[in-house]
DNA sequence: CGTGCTCTTGAGTGAAATCAACACATGTGG
DNA sequence: CCACATGTGTTGATTTCACTCAAGAGCACG
């Protein structure tokens, strides 16, 4: 087994306050795992036996309704932890994690989580700050779902996506992973038909450019106008 | 200033693992505050300078949209902490807290929160477990809002209310604080008109009894049928 | 080169919002 | 004590947004 390089973690805010030796200790407990696009990392309801750090790729956190409908709770970009609900007292995973693109992860047995939280300065703060950000996101999501029309929700969702996972291109800002109309409908509580119509309209007015599984926002300002 | 009685806290799960002396220390740092029904404890965006324990009454956590619409994020029953978002790295309150009935609270300056979390066994676990429960609730809320019809969301909301804050009466289970059609519409992302029609229909079929600001669920099972 | 995803677009439908009017309860101040 | 304002709740009529149903076109991959 190859030793992992310490620079993998040293640049992440989460580990910024740790010294080389501490990072070494943490890395020596980690397992590296690679996942193809579309692979399931863990499923809702499973015993939460590992927690993960996403080194590269994107993770989609999804939930299923009893009726079998799926909704996407959030996307996790590289550098962030996931599967850490045990820090909030859960013993099973509260949602399913699927890869939105090819992913590279580190994983640790869950029993180390409390140790890390207590032993490493800044780690606990970082973890709970991550949780705080996600909770704030969820709250905004609820506010949107409860009060806004589909058009506004989709505009807000796209704006969030380009802010969190946007990549600059010649034409504008591109969402960094493959994303379908169906995916967006599962993020906004809508249908792929309605999303298709909306994106077609926005393409016509020059707000976005879109091809198969790819969306480039060419005029974010126009999107902001649609978002409220 | 009256000394607060230790039994106030000793029976709460949050403080179960603490001895008398520790509870005494905590109480000596606390301030008691009483609020009339409808009073605002703190507002979204304010610097988070205190955290609270609700001894008696009910707290409504609400958020405002830029457009001025209001939605109710959750209700907090007595015995629970609120205003603890600082534990997730927030420096301002992420939502407004309003009393749904007359309330009695203890409050502490926020600078003690980290001390409590670190010093008292079980307190940290309890706090994060509370957070975990609320996050799980929010997740379910999102799933409901994204996939269910108004009727199902209202049924689920009533079921949650009677589970969390229900009080047994001769007729059935009553929601323990005054609640209007408008309130329920703000919990479900609907309108008071639709809620009124729904509750009228359910009253006609014998599922609930309702008068001004009061709802008694007489047949929870029928409500379950409406909930999915 | 067909088979399965992904995406588009039109037509019809329905759930719930909006608009509108009124009834009733509660509390306030003259 | 009454008059009035305010808050709450009901119910009907109308409208609209977005879902459902339906069909087909384009692309990608084995």
XYZ file of C-alpha atoms (C1' of nucleotides) in Angstrom:
516
model
C 0.000 0.000 0.000
C 1.317 3.412 -1.009
C 1.781 5.989 1.657
C -0.476 8.935 1.027
C 1.153 12.293 0.599
C 0.612 14.768 3.415
C -0.004 17.618 1.012
C -3.356 15.992 0.211
C -4.703 17.352 3.467
C -2.337 20.145 4.419
C -4.028 22.644 2.115
C -7.578 21.978 3.262
C -8.997 24.498 5.763
C -10.210 21.587 7.865
C -6.651 20.516 8.606
C -4.986 23.917 8.470
C -4.155 24.043 12.166
C -2.542 20.608 12.311
C 1.156 19.903 12.047
C 2.785 17.339 9.756
C 2.931 14.632 12.373
C -0.775 14.908 13.157
C -1.685 14.814 9.473
C 0.552 11.767 9.121
C -1.363 10.030 11.915
C -4.672 10.816 10.318
C -3.557 9.652 6.885
C -2.194 6.404 8.265
C -5.677 5.533 9.498
C -7.305 6.329 6.157
C -8.282 4.084 3.280
C -8.342 5.425 -0.270
C -11.323 4.557 -2.421
C -12.146 5.359 -6.020
C -15.706 5.367 -7.363
C -17.000 5.451 -10.929
C -19.555 8.075 -11.869
C -22.992 7.017 -10.672
C -21.687 4.668 -7.984
C -23.335 4.499 -4.564
C -20.980 5.224 -1.653
C -23.500 4.412 1.047
C -27.254 4.170 1.377
C -29.794 5.815 3.643
C -30.517 3.673 6.678
C -27.290 1.653 6.584
C -25.265 1.519 9.786
C -22.893 4.477 9.575
C -19.571 2.654 9.750
C -17.303 5.042 7.888
C -16.974 8.728 7.255
C -15.423 10.187 4.146
C -13.379 13.032 2.777
C -13.922 13.805 -0.889
C -10.558 14.464 -2.524
C -11.790 14.802 -6.080
C -15.119 14.667 -7.897
C -18.637 15.473 -6.795
C -21.020 13.688 -4.467
C -24.783 13.890 -4.751
C -26.747 13.393 -1.534
C -30.155 11.953 -2.354
C -33.250 10.785 -0.538
C -36.074 8.525 -1.606
C -39.734 8.979 -0.796
C -41.830 5.979 0.237
C -43.482 6.365 -3.184
C -40.115 5.877 -4.886
C -39.555 9.456 -6.003
C -36.052 10.745 -5.544
C -34.907 14.164 -4.510
C -31.395 15.572 -4.390
C -30.625 17.154 -1.031
C -27.266 18.711 -1.898
C -24.017 18.392 -3.830
C -20.693 18.087 -2.071
C -17.591 19.502 -3.767
C -14.059 18.176 -3.290
C -12.271 18.977 -0.063
C -15.317 18.381 2.077
C -16.319 15.692 4.516
C -19.453 13.622 4.073
C -21.126 10.784 5.942
C -20.477 12.618 9.216
C -24.004 12.530 10.624
C -22.649 10.508 13.537
C -21.360 13.859 14.805
C -25.038 14.716 15.280
C -25.876 11.543 17.119
C -27.071 9.449 14.168
C -26.058 5.820 14.063
C -27.302 5.243 10.528
C -26.758 7.346 7.402
C -29.675 9.761 7.017
C -29.341 9.934 3.223
C -27.807 8.096 0.294
C -24.547 9.291 -1.286
C -24.061 8.787 -5.004
C -21.156 10.025 -7.107
C -22.076 12.655 -9.709
C -18.736 12.120 -11.440
C -15.714 9.904 -10.906
C -14.658 10.389 -7.296
C -11.625 9.873 -5.116
C -12.254 9.608 -1.391
C -10.515 8.906 1.868
C -12.472 6.979 4.427
C -12.076 6.266 8.125
C -13.873 3.909 10.472
C -16.499 5.901 12.347
C -14.974 5.089 15.727
C -12.161 7.562 14.942
C -14.564 10.464 14.410
C -14.937 11.338 18.086
C -11.212 10.998 18.579
C -10.504 13.386 15.717
C -13.092 15.836 17.015
C -11.527 15.882 20.453
C -7.863 15.607 19.605
C -7.277 17.914 16.699
C -7.549 21.654 17.067
C -9.702 23.186 14.407
C -11.097 19.881 13.200
C -14.157 20.042 15.404
C -14.752 23.690 14.514
C -14.397 22.831 10.842
C -16.772 19.887 11.026
C -19.470 21.828 12.831
C -19.004 24.799 10.561
C -19.552 22.484 7.591
C -22.682 21.204 9.256
C -23.755 24.793 9.913
C -23.346 25.743 6.284
C -25.372 22.759 5.150
C -28.107 23.480 7.665
C -28.282 27.077 6.453
C -28.544 25.772 2.895
C -31.346 23.431 3.864
C -33.178 26.267 5.560
C -32.996 28.373 2.433
C -34.145 25.405 0.413
C -37.223 25.102 2.622
C -37.947 28.806 2.303
C -37.677 28.542 -1.473
C -39.819 25.439 -1.760
C -42.476 26.950 0.466
C -42.724 30.353 -1.150
C -41.295 30.465 -4.667
C -42.484 29.404 -8.070
C -40.671 26.735 -10.034
C -38.960 29.289 -12.279
C -37.444 31.106 -9.323
C -36.388 27.906 -7.624
C -34.620 26.679 -10.742
C -32.866 30.025 -11.183
C -31.733 29.953 -7.550
C -30.576 26.362 -7.900
C -28.483 27.166 -10.972
C -26.996 30.205 -9.234
C -26.035 28.055 -6.265
C -24.533 25.432 -8.539
C -22.344 27.903 -10.406
C -21.271 29.521 -7.142
C -20.374 26.254 -5.468
C -19.166 24.185 -8.381
C -18.790 26.629 -11.252
C -15.896 26.530 -13.708
C -15.071 29.487 -15.930
C -15.128 28.901 -19.671
C -15.016 31.139 -22.756
C -18.797 31.258 -22.891
C -19.506 31.800 -19.203
C -19.619 29.698 -16.067
C -20.125 25.976 -16.495
C -21.465 23.514 -13.973
C -18.513 21.274 -13.313
C -20.187 17.882 -13.487
C -22.682 16.175 -15.807
C -26.207 17.227 -14.890
C -29.503 16.332 -16.565
C -32.914 18.010 -16.656
C -34.085 15.153 -14.491
C -31.406 15.977 -11.894
C -32.483 19.605 -11.745
C -36.100 18.561 -11.375
C -35.064 16.397 -8.417
C -33.271 19.364 -6.855
C -36.238 21.704 -7.255
C -39.210 19.445 -6.695
C -40.408 19.753 -10.275
C -40.513 17.640 -13.436
C -38.020 17.201 -16.241
C -40.626 18.542 -18.684
C -40.990 21.842 -16.895
C -37.208 22.166 -16.515
C -36.706 21.448 -20.209
C -39.182 24.169 -21.153
C -37.545 26.668 -18.787
C -34.014 25.980 -19.965
C -35.135 26.168 -23.604
C -36.682 29.572 -22.927
C -33.559 30.790 -21.143
C -31.380 29.530 -23.977
C -33.532 31.476 -26.447
C -33.122 34.686 -24.450
C -29.348 34.163 -24.156
C -29.109 33.440 -20.444
C -27.606 29.967 -20.747
C -26.201 27.494 -23.243
C -26.966 23.881 -22.759
C -26.156 20.590 -24.406
C -26.542 17.047 -23.209
C -25.786 16.892 -19.455
C -24.011 20.226 -19.642
C -25.132 23.703 -18.659
C -23.176 26.930 -19.145
C -24.559 30.115 -17.647
C -23.661 32.893 -20.071
C -25.497 35.723 -18.325
C -25.745 35.231 -14.557
C -27.381 38.618 -14.132
C -30.408 37.570 -16.170
C -30.625 34.487 -14.002
C -30.702 36.686 -10.910
C -33.666 38.519 -12.425
C -35.477 35.191 -12.762
C -34.578 34.210 -9.209
C -36.921 36.571 -7.394
C -32.549 37.771 42.920
C -34.033 34.397 43.774
C -31.836 31.392 43.518
C -33.184 28.998 40.936
C -34.056 25.528 42.046
C -31.781 22.756 40.826
C -34.676 20.486 40.072
C -35.483 22.763 37.129
C -32.659 21.152 35.207
C -32.007 17.888 36.969
C -34.855 16.112 35.213
C -33.922 17.179 31.710
C -32.043 14.579 29.635
C -29.601 17.291 28.636
C -28.348 17.589 32.209
C -28.929 14.025 33.326
C -25.250 13.179 33.682
C -24.363 16.210 35.773
C -24.159 16.294 39.551
C -25.819 18.873 41.792
C -22.738 21.083 42.047
C -22.378 21.311 38.284
C -26.047 22.149 37.838
C -25.660 24.801 40.551
C -22.769 26.370 38.607
C -24.794 26.414 35.425
C -27.841 27.903 37.122
C -25.802 30.605 38.789
C -24.761 31.861 35.363
C -28.323 31.883 34.036
C -30.841 34.694 33.773
C -34.569 33.979 33.927
C -36.797 35.665 31.386
C -40.548 35.606 30.892
C -42.186 36.442 27.562
C -45.811 37.159 26.700
C -47.421 35.179 23.901
C -46.381 36.598 20.550
C -43.203 38.227 21.852
C -39.978 38.131 19.872
C -37.046 36.558 21.720
C -34.461 37.350 19.049
C -34.451 38.175 15.372
C -32.750 36.643 12.367
C -29.488 38.398 11.616
C -28.909 39.803 15.107
C -25.564 39.095 16.749
C -26.065 35.830 18.643
C -25.270 37.019 22.162
C -27.311 34.599 24.233
C -28.547 31.054 24.064
C -31.721 29.859 25.725
C -33.379 26.972 27.454
C -37.156 26.886 27.251
C -38.565 25.925 30.649
C -42.219 26.369 29.811
C -44.291 27.361 26.777
C -43.647 27.005 23.061
C -41.271 28.780 20.726
C -41.922 29.264 17.020
C -38.869 29.574 14.806
C -39.737 31.686 11.762
C -38.017 33.047 8.689
C -38.948 35.910 6.408
C -38.554 35.974 2.645
C -37.217 39.098 0.940
C -40.783 39.528 -0.334
C -42.060 39.688 3.240
C -43.736 36.297 3.368
C -43.189 34.379 6.557
C -42.659 30.684 7.037
C -42.473 28.698 10.247
C -39.393 26.505 10.377
C -40.205 24.545 13.530
C -41.743 24.617 16.999
C -39.657 24.077 20.105
C -41.300 22.416 23.111
C -40.287 23.035 26.719
C -37.100 21.446 27.986
C -35.172 22.210 24.824
C -32.404 24.605 23.961
C -32.745 27.231 21.262
C -30.569 29.967 19.842
C -27.611 27.562 19.796
C -26.555 28.034 16.183
C -23.217 29.300 17.482
C -22.431 25.611 18.073
C -22.471 25.333 14.270
C -20.184 28.298 13.730
C -22.813 30.991 13.230
C -22.186 34.378 14.798
C -25.677 35.698 14.077
C -29.050 34.047 14.654
C -30.123 32.244 11.464
C -33.841 32.635 12.213
C -36.251 34.611 14.363
C -37.714 33.139 17.552
C -41.222 34.144 18.562
C -43.240 32.789 21.469
C -46.333 30.798 20.480
C -47.638 31.041 24.027
C -46.458 32.597 27.267
C -42.897 31.369 27.810
C -40.400 31.015 30.602
C -36.749 30.773 29.575
C -33.291 30.621 31.014
C -30.600 32.423 29.058
C -26.829 32.471 29.152
C -24.277 34.705 27.468
C -23.031 32.922 24.362
C -19.429 32.909 25.586
C -20.372 30.150 28.038
C -21.620 27.818 25.314
C -18.201 26.447 24.386
C -17.321 26.077 28.044
C -20.480 24.074 28.713
C -19.870 21.933 25.634
C -16.354 21.083 26.756
C -16.817 20.850 30.515
C -20.002 18.953 31.050
C -20.314 15.302 30.162
C -23.404 14.596 28.127
C -24.135 18.244 27.426
C -22.264 18.267 24.133
C -23.833 14.959 23.087
C -27.246 16.313 23.984
C -26.771 19.540 22.099
C -25.590 17.836 18.949
C -28.278 15.223 19.208
C -30.843 18.036 19.372
C -29.255 19.560 16.312
C -29.322 16.168 14.624
C -33.034 15.737 15.304
C -33.808 19.167 13.906
C -31.695 18.540 10.821
C -33.524 15.267 10.234
C -36.821 17.127 10.599
C -35.725 19.730 8.090
C -34.732 17.015 5.664
C -38.145 15.443 5.908
C -39.725 18.832 5.468
C -37.771 19.312 2.229
C -38.809 15.899 0.988
C -42.447 16.674 1.747
C -42.391 20.112 0.178
C -40.722 18.764 -2.934
C -42.910 15.748 -3.516
C -46.231 15.930 -1.706
C -49.518 17.690 -2.288
C -50.818 20.292 0.132
C -53.300 17.856 1.691
C -50.569 15.366 2.536
C -48.243 18.040 3.861
C -50.936 19.427 6.156
C -51.786 15.943 7.425
C -48.105 15.257 8.120
C -47.719 18.604 9.839
C -50.686 17.955 12.127
C -49.368 14.495 12.925
C -45.988 15.948 13.830
C -47.636 18.602 15.980
C -49.696 16.127 17.980
C -46.670 13.869 18.407
C -44.386 16.631 19.578
C -46.777 18.896 21.414
C -49.993 16.903 21.761
C -52.114 16.905 24.910
C -54.742 14.243 25.538
C -58.299 15.426 26.016
C -61.691 13.727 26.148
C -62.200 14.265 22.434
C -58.762 13.258 21.229
C -55.326 14.823 21.046
C -55.134 18.587 21.156
C -52.363 20.817 19.924
C -51.060 22.386 23.081
C -50.776 26.006 21.978
C -52.971 28.454 20.038
C -52.573 27.868 16.319
C -54.351 29.554 13.415
C -55.060 28.515 9.819
C -52.541 31.140 8.843
C -49.883 29.474 11.041
C -50.487 26.109 9.416
C -50.268 27.671 5.988
C -46.898 29.132 6.973
C -45.732 25.701 8.094
C -46.790 23.988 4.884
C -46.127 26.605 2.223
C -49.800 27.038 1.434
C -52.524 29.636 2.012
C -54.972 30.076 4.865
C -57.858 29.611 2.403
C -56.704 26.168 1.348
C -56.043 25.174 4.961
C -59.494 26.361 5.994
C -61.128 24.282 3.271
C -59.088 21.211 4.228
C -59.816 21.477 7.940
C -63.517 22.045 7.235
C -63.591 18.898 5.132
C -61.756 16.907 7.816
C -64.112 18.217 10.469
C -67.094 17.089 8.349
C -65.633 13.589 8.029
C -64.918 13.430 11.791
C -61.130 13.472 11.702
C -60.689 16.647 13.723
C -62.568 19.219 15.778
C -61.520 22.791 15.494
C -62.475 26.105 16.985
C -60.720 29.427 17.044
C -56.930 28.862 17.351
C -57.565 25.350 18.596
C -57.321 21.989 16.856
C -58.167 18.600 18.346
C -57.379 15.487 16.330
C -60.158 13.025 17.087
C -59.103 10.304 14.659
C -55.344 10.207 14.041
C -55.676 7.138 11.874
C -57.766 8.976 9.305
C -55.109 11.676 9.293
C -52.487 9.056 8.534
C -54.557 8.004 5.522
C -54.468 11.607 4.278
C -50.726 11.843 4.872
C -49.570 9.683 2.009
C -27.130 -0.091 -36.308
C -30.367 -0.720 -33.023
C -31.393 0.176 -28.171
C -31.712 3.063 -24.426
C -31.022 7.644 -22.418
C -31.730 12.449 -22.856
C -34.170 16.231 -24.424
C -38.009 18.848 -26.731
C -42.577 20.364 -27.604
C -47.686 20.374 -27.933
C -52.263 19.602 -25.795
C -55.208 18.787 -22.002
C -55.989 18.744 -17.019
C -56.108 19.667 -12.306
C -54.634 21.328 -7.761
C -54.251 25.157 -5.371
C -53.617 30.118 -5.601
C -56.000 34.380 -6.118
C -59.986 37.292 -5.940
C -64.040 38.455 -3.448
C -67.416 38.686 0.026
C -69.051 37.838 4.323
C -69.657 35.875 9.219
C -68.242 35.745 13.688
C -65.350 36.436 17.711
C -62.437 39.361 20.593
C -60.880 43.320 22.492
C -60.701 48.552 22.879
C -61.900 53.082 23.756
C -65.360 56.511 23.865
C -72.457 49.374 27.306
C -72.200 50.063 22.703
C -69.610 51.110 18.401
C -66.002 49.962 15.996
C -61.707 48.093 14.604
C -59.103 44.090 14.186
C -58.137 39.345 13.807
C -59.879 34.900 12.486
C -62.417 31.727 9.768
C -65.643 30.187 5.851
C -67.011 29.551 1.257
C -67.811 30.446 -3.773
C -65.960 31.837 -8.402
C -62.159 32.372 -11.326
C -57.566 31.853 -12.910
C -53.058 30.102 -13.535
C -49.055 27.498 -13.031
C -47.117 23.458 -13.579
C -48.150 18.610 -13.884
C -49.589 14.741 -16.776
C -50.156 12.604 -21.121
C -48.352 11.890 -25.638
C -45.204 11.687 -29.374
C -41.076 12.134 -31.480
C -36.183 13.774 -32.350
C -31.240 13.561 -31.353
C -27.239 11.491 -29.283
C -24.143 7.919 -27.370
C -22.646 3.472 -26.594
C -22.140 -1.374 -26.998
